[in-house]
Amino acid sequence: MAKILFVVTGADHWTLNDGTRHPTGFWAEEAVAPYEEFKRAGHEVVVATPGGVVPTVDRGSLAPDFNGGQEGADRMAAALAAFTELEHPVRLEDVDLAEYAAVFYPGGHGPMEDLAVNADSGRLITRALDSGTPLGVVCHAPAAFLAATREDGAHAVAGLRITGFTNVEERQAGLADKAVWLLQDRLTEAGAVFQEGEPWAPYVVVDGNLVTGQNPASSAPLAIELLKKLA
């Protein structure tokens, strides 16, 4: 049994370009699907958030429209309730990477607000990449890569093949015009080799010890790829 660190956003909103706060947090499927895969494989999960705050779920991610109907929404809510580690997070600032066999970041718009500028998270990502620790990051969580810079100012993901929530998907979700910046644009500017699949379809990119997923549907496939690196 290995210990896997879940780094989860502590934000409950995303500030839009007009200064208003869009309610958000982490996306349920992106936390639940990997959690279930990891637990099924016999691993322990520890949740970390900035400041150790209990993370907020994006209520939209529990809606029937995003879960294939009411029955799916009920299943997602029940699965989220069973993810009790979310209720007892450790402080991200206190995390020692050496204690964990892998690191995983679920998305939601929350990471665009806090993890994108969180230096503790940035250092953790850089250490994981450099040490070979398996690192999985999905959907909007690659925003955390923007805080992962080296002493010379270069981004730790420069030159790496990655994916994440695309400009097309953000436009189709209706939030692109309201965003201060778009994830795909910023990651490309940071020097990452951004790759994209079909909108909303599962798409996972593996580059060394880094595994990234494009959208919520990519969460479970990403977790399976990450588990292969623990075998």
PDB file of C-alpha atoms in Angstrom, residues 39-208:
ATOM      1  CA  LYS A  39      -8.640   3.087  -2.892  1.00  0.00           C
ATOM      2  CA  ARG A  40      -9.658   0.122  -5.018  1.00  0.00           C
ATOM      3  CA  ALA A  41      -5.978  -0.501  -5.628  1.00  0.00           C
ATOM      4  CA  GLY A  42      -5.391  -0.527  -1.858  1.00  0.00           C
ATOM      5  CA  HIS A  43      -3.675   2.829  -1.453  1.00  0.00           C
ATOM      6  CA  GLU A  44      -4.028   5.434   1.282  1.00  0.00           C
ATOM      7  CA  VAL A  45      -5.103   8.978   0.376  1.00  0.00           C
ATOM      8  CA  VAL A  46      -4.111  12.136   2.270  1.00  0.00           C
ATOM      9  CA  VAL A  47      -5.667  15.479   1.327  1.00  0.00           C
ATOM     10  CA  ALA A  48      -3.703  18.725   1.557  1.00  0.00           C
ATOM     11  CA  THR A  49      -5.019  22.255   1.012  1.00  0.00           C
ATOM     12  CA  PRO A  50      -3.506  25.723   1.406  1.00  0.00           C
ATOM     13  CA  GLY A  51      -3.757  26.515   5.091  1.00  0.00           C
ATOM     14  CA  GLY A  52      -5.422  23.171   5.801  1.00  0.00           C
ATOM     15  CA  VAL A  53      -8.880  24.568   5.025  1.00  0.00           C
ATOM     16  CA  VAL A  54     -11.667  22.074   4.332  1.00  0.00           C
ATOM     17  CA  PRO A  55     -12.105  22.254   0.540  1.00  0.00           C
ATOM     18  CA  THR A  56     -15.324  23.399  -1.115  1.00  0.00           C
ATOM     19  CA  VAL A  57     -16.986  21.334  -3.824  1.00  0.00           C
ATOM     20  CA  ASP A  58     -18.278  23.208  -6.868  1.00  0.00           C
ATOM     21  CA  ARG A  59     -22.018  22.711  -6.437  1.00  0.00           C
ATOM     22  CA  GLY A  60     -22.439  22.630 -10.195  1.00  0.00           C
ATOM     23  CA  SER A  61     -20.433  19.414 -10.331  1.00  0.00           C
ATOM     24  CA  LEU A  62     -23.146  17.670  -8.315  1.00  0.00           C
ATOM     25  CA  ALA A  63     -25.952  18.706 -10.682  1.00  0.00           C
ATOM     26  CA  PRO A  64     -27.821  16.089 -12.724  1.00  0.00           C
ATOM     27  CA  ASP A  65     -26.748  17.791 -15.971  1.00  0.00           C
ATOM     28  CA  PHE A  66     -23.104  16.942 -15.243  1.00  0.00           C
ATOM     29  CA  ASN A  67     -23.752  13.431 -13.967  1.00  0.00           C
ATOM     30  CA  GLY A  68     -25.973  11.877 -16.604  1.00  0.00           C
ATOM     31  CA  GLY A  69     -29.199  12.540 -14.724  1.00  0.00           C
ATOM     32  CA  GLN A  70     -30.501  12.490 -11.175  1.00  0.00           C
ATOM     33  CA  GLU A  71     -29.439   8.908 -10.480  1.00  0.00           C
ATOM     34  CA  GLY A  72     -25.867   9.744 -11.431  1.00  0.00           C
ATOM     35  CA  ALA A  73     -25.986  12.910  -9.363  1.00  0.00           C
ATOM     36  CA  ASP A  74     -27.137  10.913  -6.355  1.00  0.00           C
ATOM     37  CA  ARG A  75     -24.292   8.440  -6.860  1.00  0.00           C
ATOM     38  CA  MET A  76     -21.762  11.260  -7.113  1.00  0.00           C
ATOM     39  CA  ALA A  77     -23.054  12.911  -3.935  1.00  0.00           C
ATOM     40  CA  ALA A  78     -22.858   9.607  -2.076  1.00  0.00           C
ATOM     41  CA  ALA A  79     -19.351   8.932  -3.353  1.00  0.00           C
ATOM     42  CA  LEU A  80     -18.235  12.397  -2.325  1.00  0.00           C
ATOM     43  CA  ALA A  81     -19.672  11.867   1.155  1.00  0.00           C
ATOM     44  CA  ALA A  82     -17.640   8.644   1.402  1.00  0.00           C
ATOM     45  CA  PHE A  83     -14.443  10.584   0.621  1.00  0.00           C
ATOM     46  CA  THR A  84     -14.030  11.459   4.289  1.00  0.00           C
ATOM     47  CA  GLU A  85     -10.358  12.452   3.940  1.00  0.00           C
ATOM     48  CA  LEU A  86     -11.610  15.719   2.420  1.00  0.00           C
ATOM     49  CA  GLU A  87     -12.945  16.670   5.847  1.00  0.00           C
ATOM     50  CA  HIS A  88      -9.520  16.415   7.511  1.00  0.00           C
ATOM     51  CA  PRO A  89      -6.908  17.992   5.235  1.00  0.00           C
ATOM     52  CA  VAL A  90      -3.335  18.640   6.241  1.00  0.00           C
ATOM     53  CA  ARG A  91      -1.661  21.973   5.587  1.00  0.00           C
ATOM     54  CA  LEU A  92      -0.043  22.098   2.158  1.00  0.00           C
ATOM     55  CA  GLU A  93       2.709  24.191   3.718  1.00  0.00           C
ATOM     56  CA  ASP A  94       3.691  21.275   5.972  1.00  0.00           C
ATOM     57  CA  VAL A  95       3.805  18.527   3.320  1.00  0.00           C
ATOM     58  CA  ASP A  96       6.979  16.463   2.971  1.00  0.00           C
ATOM     59  CA  LEU A  97       7.001  14.959  -0.516  1.00  0.00           C
ATOM     60  CA  ALA A  98       9.242  12.113   0.671  1.00  0.00           C
ATOM     61  CA  GLU A  99       6.285  10.676   2.609  1.00  0.00           C
ATOM     62  CA  TYR A 100       4.230  10.081  -0.536  1.00  0.00           C
ATOM     63  CA  ALA A 101       4.494   7.678  -3.464  1.00  0.00           C
ATOM     64  CA  ALA A 102       2.486   9.908  -5.814  1.00  0.00           C
ATOM     65  CA  VAL A 103       0.760  13.285  -5.984  1.00  0.00           C
ATOM     66  CA  PHE A 104      -2.574  14.102  -7.593  1.00  0.00           C
ATOM     67  CA  TYR A 105      -4.311  17.432  -8.246  1.00  0.00           C
ATOM     68  CA  PRO A 106      -8.058  17.503  -9.030  1.00  0.00           C
ATOM     69  CA  GLY A 107      -9.421  20.506 -10.884  1.00  0.00           C
ATOM     70  CA  GLY A 108     -12.438  22.748 -10.846  1.00  0.00           C
ATOM     71  CA  HIS A 109     -12.029  26.489 -11.328  1.00  0.00           C
ATOM     72  CA  GLY A 110     -10.710  26.834  -7.767  1.00  0.00           C
ATOM     73  CA  PRO A 111      -7.048  26.189  -8.714  1.00  0.00           C
ATOM     74  CA  MET A 112      -7.252  29.160 -11.107  1.00  0.00           C
ATOM     75  CA  GLU A 113      -7.781  31.333  -8.018  1.00  0.00           C
ATOM     76  CA  ASP A 114      -5.302  29.970  -5.479  1.00  0.00           C
ATOM     77  CA  LEU A 115      -2.971  27.205  -6.700  1.00  0.00           C
ATOM     78  CA  ALA A 116      -1.953  29.217  -9.767  1.00  0.00           C
ATOM     79  CA  VAL A 117      -0.120  31.611  -7.425  1.00  0.00           C
ATOM     80  CA  ASN A 118       0.691  29.302  -4.503  1.00  0.00           C
ATOM     81  CA  ALA A 119       4.444  29.034  -3.991  1.00  0.00           C
ATOM     82  CA  ASP A 120       4.211  25.987  -1.693  1.00  0.00           C
ATOM     83  CA  SER A 121       2.316  24.101  -4.356  1.00  0.00           C
ATOM     84  CA  GLY A 122       4.768  25.306  -6.988  1.00  0.00           C
ATOM     85  CA  ARG A 123       7.740  23.993  -5.028  1.00  0.00           C
ATOM     86  CA  LEU A 124       5.974  20.665  -4.465  1.00  0.00           C
ATOM     87  CA  ILE A 125       5.321  20.278  -8.196  1.00  0.00           C
ATOM     88  CA  THR A 126       8.902  21.134  -9.074  1.00  0.00           C
ATOM     89  CA  ARG A 127      10.267  18.634  -6.538  1.00  0.00           C
ATOM     90  CA  ALA A 128       7.900  15.939  -7.798  1.00  0.00           C
ATOM     91  CA  LEU A 129       8.945  16.488 -11.400  1.00  0.00           C
ATOM     92  CA  ASP A 130      12.648  16.501 -10.527  1.00  0.00           C
ATOM     93  CA  SER A 131      12.509  13.492  -8.201  1.00  0.00           C
ATOM     94  CA  GLY A 132      10.522  11.270 -10.533  1.00  0.00           C
ATOM     95  CA  THR A 133       7.545  11.095  -8.166  1.00  0.00           C
ATOM     96  CA  PRO A 134       4.421  10.235 -10.197  1.00  0.00           C
ATOM     97  CA  LEU A 135       2.369  13.414 -10.565  1.00  0.00           C
ATOM     98  CA  GLY A 136      -1.193  13.521 -11.906  1.00  0.00           C
ATOM     99  CA  VAL A 137      -2.968  16.802 -12.682  1.00  0.00           C
ATOM    100  CA  VAL A 138      -6.382  17.148 -14.338  1.00  0.00           C
ATOM    101  CA  CYS A 139      -8.603  19.749 -16.036  1.00  0.00           C
ATOM    102  CA  HIS A 140      -8.097  23.226 -14.471  1.00  0.00           C
ATOM    103  CA  ALA A 141      -5.578  21.992 -11.897  1.00  0.00           C
ATOM    104  CA  PRO A 142      -2.659  22.496 -14.339  1.00  0.00           C
ATOM    105  CA  ALA A 143      -3.083  26.155 -13.364  1.00  0.00           C
ATOM    106  CA  ALA A 144      -0.847  25.119 -10.460  1.00  0.00           C
ATOM    107  CA  PHE A 145       2.007  24.692 -12.952  1.00  0.00           C
ATOM    108  CA  LEU A 146       2.115  28.475 -13.297  1.00  0.00           C
ATOM    109  CA  ALA A 147       3.491  28.754  -9.743  1.00  0.00           C
ATOM    110  CA  ALA A 148       6.139  26.077 -10.366  1.00  0.00           C
ATOM    111  CA  THR A 149       9.209  28.038 -11.392  1.00  0.00           C
ATOM    112  CA  ARG A 150      12.903  27.422 -11.027  1.00  0.00           C
ATOM    113  CA  GLU A 151      15.538  29.751  -9.584  1.00  0.00           C
ATOM    114  CA  ASP A 152      16.260  31.141 -13.060  1.00  0.00           C
ATOM    115  CA  GLY A 153      12.575  31.958 -13.524  1.00  0.00           C
ATOM    116  CA  ALA A 154      11.880  29.148 -15.998  1.00  0.00           C
ATOM    117  CA  HIS A 155       8.685  27.179 -15.558  1.00  0.00           C
ATOM    118  CA  ALA A 156       9.175  23.608 -14.387  1.00  0.00           C
ATOM    119  CA  VAL A 157       6.857  22.315 -17.133  1.00  0.00           C
ATOM    120  CA  ALA A 158       8.652  24.147 -19.945  1.00  0.00           C
ATOM    121  CA  GLY A 159       9.249  21.660 -22.747  1.00  0.00           C
ATOM    122  CA  LEU A 160       6.971  18.997 -21.211  1.00  0.00           C
ATOM    123  CA  ARG A 161       3.964  17.584 -23.034  1.00  0.00           C
ATOM    124  CA  ILE A 162       0.810  18.315 -21.066  1.00  0.00           C
ATOM    125  CA  THR A 163      -2.916  18.835 -21.447  1.00  0.00           C
ATOM    126  CA  GLY A 164      -5.629  20.583 -19.473  1.00  0.00           C
ATOM    127  CA  PHE A 165      -8.973  22.303 -19.911  1.00  0.00           C
ATOM    128  CA  THR A 166      -8.869  23.803 -23.392  1.00  0.00           C
ATOM    129  CA  ASN A 167      -9.885  27.201 -24.711  1.00  0.00           C
ATOM    130  CA  VAL A 168     -12.570  25.475 -26.786  1.00  0.00           C
ATOM    131  CA  GLU A 169     -14.041  23.816 -23.687  1.00  0.00           C
ATOM    132  CA  GLU A 170     -13.939  27.067 -21.707  1.00  0.00           C
ATOM    133  CA  ARG A 171     -15.788  28.816 -24.516  1.00  0.00           C
ATOM    134  CA  GLN A 172     -18.360  26.043 -24.725  1.00  0.00           C
ATOM    135  CA  ALA A 173     -18.801  26.227 -20.939  1.00  0.00           C
ATOM    136  CA  GLY A 174     -19.645  29.914 -21.349  1.00  0.00           C
ATOM    137  CA  LEU A 175     -16.876  31.348 -19.177  1.00  0.00           C
ATOM    138  CA  ALA A 176     -14.071  32.157 -21.617  1.00  0.00           C
ATOM    139  CA  ASP A 177     -15.209  35.748 -22.214  1.00  0.00           C
ATOM    140  CA  LYS A 178     -15.488  36.311 -18.460  1.00  0.00           C
ATOM    141  CA  ALA A 179     -12.055  34.922 -17.553  1.00  0.00           C
ATOM    142  CA  VAL A 180      -9.089  37.123 -16.711  1.00  0.00           C
ATOM    143  CA  TRP A 181      -6.915  34.540 -18.488  1.00  0.00           C
ATOM    144  CA  LEU A 182      -7.345  31.169 -20.132  1.00  0.00           C
ATOM    145  CA  LEU A 183      -5.488  28.099 -18.950  1.00  0.00           C
ATOM    146  CA  GLN A 184      -4.357  26.816 -22.331  1.00  0.00           C
ATOM    147  CA  ASP A 185      -2.944  30.241 -23.243  1.00  0.00           C
ATOM    148  CA  ARG A 186      -0.997  30.630 -19.991  1.00  0.00           C
ATOM    149  CA  LEU A 187       0.469  27.126 -20.092  1.00  0.00           C
ATOM    150  CA  THR A 188       1.583  27.636 -23.680  1.00  0.00           C
ATOM    151  CA  GLU A 189       3.174  30.953 -22.695  1.00  0.00           C
ATOM    152  CA  ALA A 190       4.970  29.096 -19.874  1.00  0.00           C
ATOM    153  CA  GLY A 191       6.688  26.909 -22.461  1.00  0.00           C
ATOM    154  CA  ALA A 192       4.671  23.724 -22.014  1.00  0.00           C
ATOM    155  CA  VAL A 193       3.832  21.698 -25.110  1.00  0.00           C
ATOM    156  CA  PHE A 194       0.050  21.808 -24.803  1.00  0.00           C
ATOM    157  CA  GLN A 195      -1.836  18.985 -26.487  1.00  0.00           C
ATOM    158  CA  GLU A 196      -5.611  18.741 -26.821  1.00  0.00           C
ATOM    159  CA  GLY A 197      -8.109  16.051 -27.709  1.00  0.00           C
ATOM    160  CA  GLU A 198     -11.772  16.318 -28.622  1.00  0.00           C
ATOM    161  CA  PRO A 199     -13.775  18.615 -26.338  1.00  0.00           C
ATOM    162  CA  TRP A 200     -15.190  16.817 -23.285  1.00  0.00           C
ATOM    163  CA  ALA A 201     -13.821  13.417 -24.341  1.00  0.00           C
ATOM    164  CA  PRO A 202     -11.278  11.547 -22.189  1.00  0.00           C
ATOM    165  CA  TYR A 203      -7.744  12.601 -23.122  1.00  0.00           C
ATOM    166  CA  VAL A 204      -4.594  11.867 -21.121  1.00  0.00           C
ATOM    167  CA  VAL A 205      -0.989  12.855 -21.846  1.00  0.00           C
ATOM    168  CA  VAL A 206       1.967  11.073 -20.239  1.00  0.00           C
ATOM    169  CA  ASP A 207       5.434  12.627 -20.257  1.00  0.00           C
ATOM    170  CA  GLY A 208       7.857  10.840 -17.944  1.00  0.00           C
TER     171      GLY A 208
END
